[in-house]
């Protein structure tokens, strides 16, 4: 809404312009007035719309034409004053004043006009009969009013109408010629209806109407008022009320009625509450609330935001199959000005058998957008009406800014729930397959992906010590020379080579030595296509020796050429490493040497499903509950615990080997 309002009064001499201003200010009729009143400013708190208002007088005797034109171009609204007992002053409205003003303003941004018939105390009859045809002829005339400076009739009303014409203009809402709402207004109100229709049944029931009323006007509707509103609609149209609720048609009808009865402010209040500006566009402040992200911090959605997104999903998953069909997705994005998700999204997150985005996949995509481009996330949440429905200050309330990663590293603990893993490797080494396998797709399924629908991201959830975490995989294009900071910055790195291609490991070794030798980011070598015959790598060290030399975990065998969905173990390992980059002991590192691994393997092995398993599971459980405590001394305690059963573990391991 505007910061202030400038009202200019024009008209023939002696019609009472100066007297009107003086009467407003002093609340009594002045017998003697100067030719022209000084410009006055009415402070915000005494005006009905709480906006500072400047009132400017005009006098032909005191001002040049040039000065008049200047004032016209500065004004937000112009009152053309005539005297009801002076025919000539009425004629001049159309023969002189309206053309003069229109010549000086743009056709697209016509300043609103108000016709003011002064000295109503002097006549018995009204001038309305003469005025109404003029009003119909010029759409820029907002309203007309008859008043009297002498007996103070309609004086405050006149200035209130003028203020309203600026603050709640009719122009963008309504076309007086067609006598109906303008398309852009219908579009905005339709979006508002969709957002307020919380269960998406096409009807605003009493609960939804009350919520709408409360968010827009801060007061609930009395039950009787609710009935009255519905009755007005019922009387005027057959399908405006259905199942005792308001349909979109009824909702639009109500607003047309408000506007036609001069209550534009009601419609404007609704539009502004939902973020619209005077041109019926969503404002930048609404879509992009200020959010400062310090360096080394990441952005995530908080619990409240996930709950909101969940409710949006539920409201559109009409057949309750926990996936959004193309139609359901289209319906969900109807409140957006454009379709935000392209076909690549289906290859970034988990989908159903039909290739539709699942509930899980939907939340993953939101998590990805929040992590990679938080401004876009704010914008999207704005389209969904997040701050309105969740009654928050702005969309910024949906975002958690994580602690600086350096502090996480210092404290050896993290509260983050999204971790980024960059996947590097030579061309054709199997990076995309590695990303797609995370979404549960085997090689056969991957072959169905169209080249132009390909995604360089994959995101899904994994469980680390019982906690759900997001792992975001990013495929980095293979070009050793041009790896940027952004290509390298992440929580864990995968270096992928193709075991069947003797030239593919060299790339991993080079990238590792060039970028990760001294880096604190944990690295994992992935031996992809492990279903194929292993070739000897043309490199001075074998991958295993390379890992030993650089104290890396041994290369992790991986294949997505499986009958079922590929195994998810490796992704859990990666997430664990991303969460605990310091930890030397990782029960899921599968190095097969550390105590946790041995214990873990033992537990899973057929051989010990008998007596001893109980003992091991007890030990492992204790270790797990310690992890679950999320307490800062976890690693310390876990490793103390580990030494106790490390001895036992080795004894057991040896015993098993002997048995074999
Ligand atoms: P301006 O030239 O348009 O600024 O007109 P003025 O305010 O100077 O008023 C011209 C004359 O009309 C003065 O003598 C006022 O007293 C008188 N006048 C102004 N308003 C009214 C009114 O509402 N009723 C009556 N009866 N006289 C008015
Ligand atoms: Mg005057």
PDB file of C-alpha atoms in Angstrom, residues 301-314 359 362-363 386 389-390:
ATOM      1  CA  UNK A 301      13.366 -26.784   5.944  1.00  0.00           C
ATOM      2  CA  UNK A 302      12.236 -26.960   9.543  1.00  0.00           C
ATOM      3  CA  UNK A 303       9.680 -29.328  11.030  1.00  0.00           C
ATOM      4  CA  UNK A 304       6.844 -26.861  10.642  1.00  0.00           C
ATOM      5  CA  UNK A 305       7.614 -26.410   6.939  1.00  0.00           C
ATOM      6  CA  UNK A 306       7.653 -30.178   6.357  1.00  0.00           C
ATOM      7  CA  UNK A 307       4.260 -30.442   8.084  1.00  0.00           C
ATOM      8  CA  UNK A 308       2.911 -27.736   5.809  1.00  0.00           C
ATOM      9  CA  UNK A 309       4.304 -29.387   2.672  1.00  0.00           C
ATOM     10  CA  UNK A 310       2.874 -32.675   3.859  1.00  0.00           C
ATOM     11  CA  UNK A 311      -0.586 -31.115   4.148  1.00  0.00           C
ATOM     12  CA  UNK A 312      -0.223 -29.640   0.655  1.00  0.00           C
ATOM     13  CA  UNK A 313       0.685 -33.093  -0.654  1.00  0.00           C
ATOM     14  CA  UNK A 314      -2.232 -34.764   1.134  1.00  0.00           C
ATOM     15  CA  UNK A 359       5.502 -38.499  -1.070  1.00  0.00           C
ATOM     16  CA  UNK A 362       8.181 -34.759  -3.192  1.00  0.00           C
ATOM     17  CA  UNK A 363       9.710 -33.883   0.180  1.00  0.00           C
ATOM     18  CA  UNK A 386       2.934 -20.824   3.512  1.00  0.00           C
ATOM     19  CA  UNK A 389      -1.736 -20.793   6.243  1.00  0.00           C
ATOM     20  CA  UNK A 390       0.914 -21.353   8.918  1.00  0.00           C
TER      21      UNK A 390
END
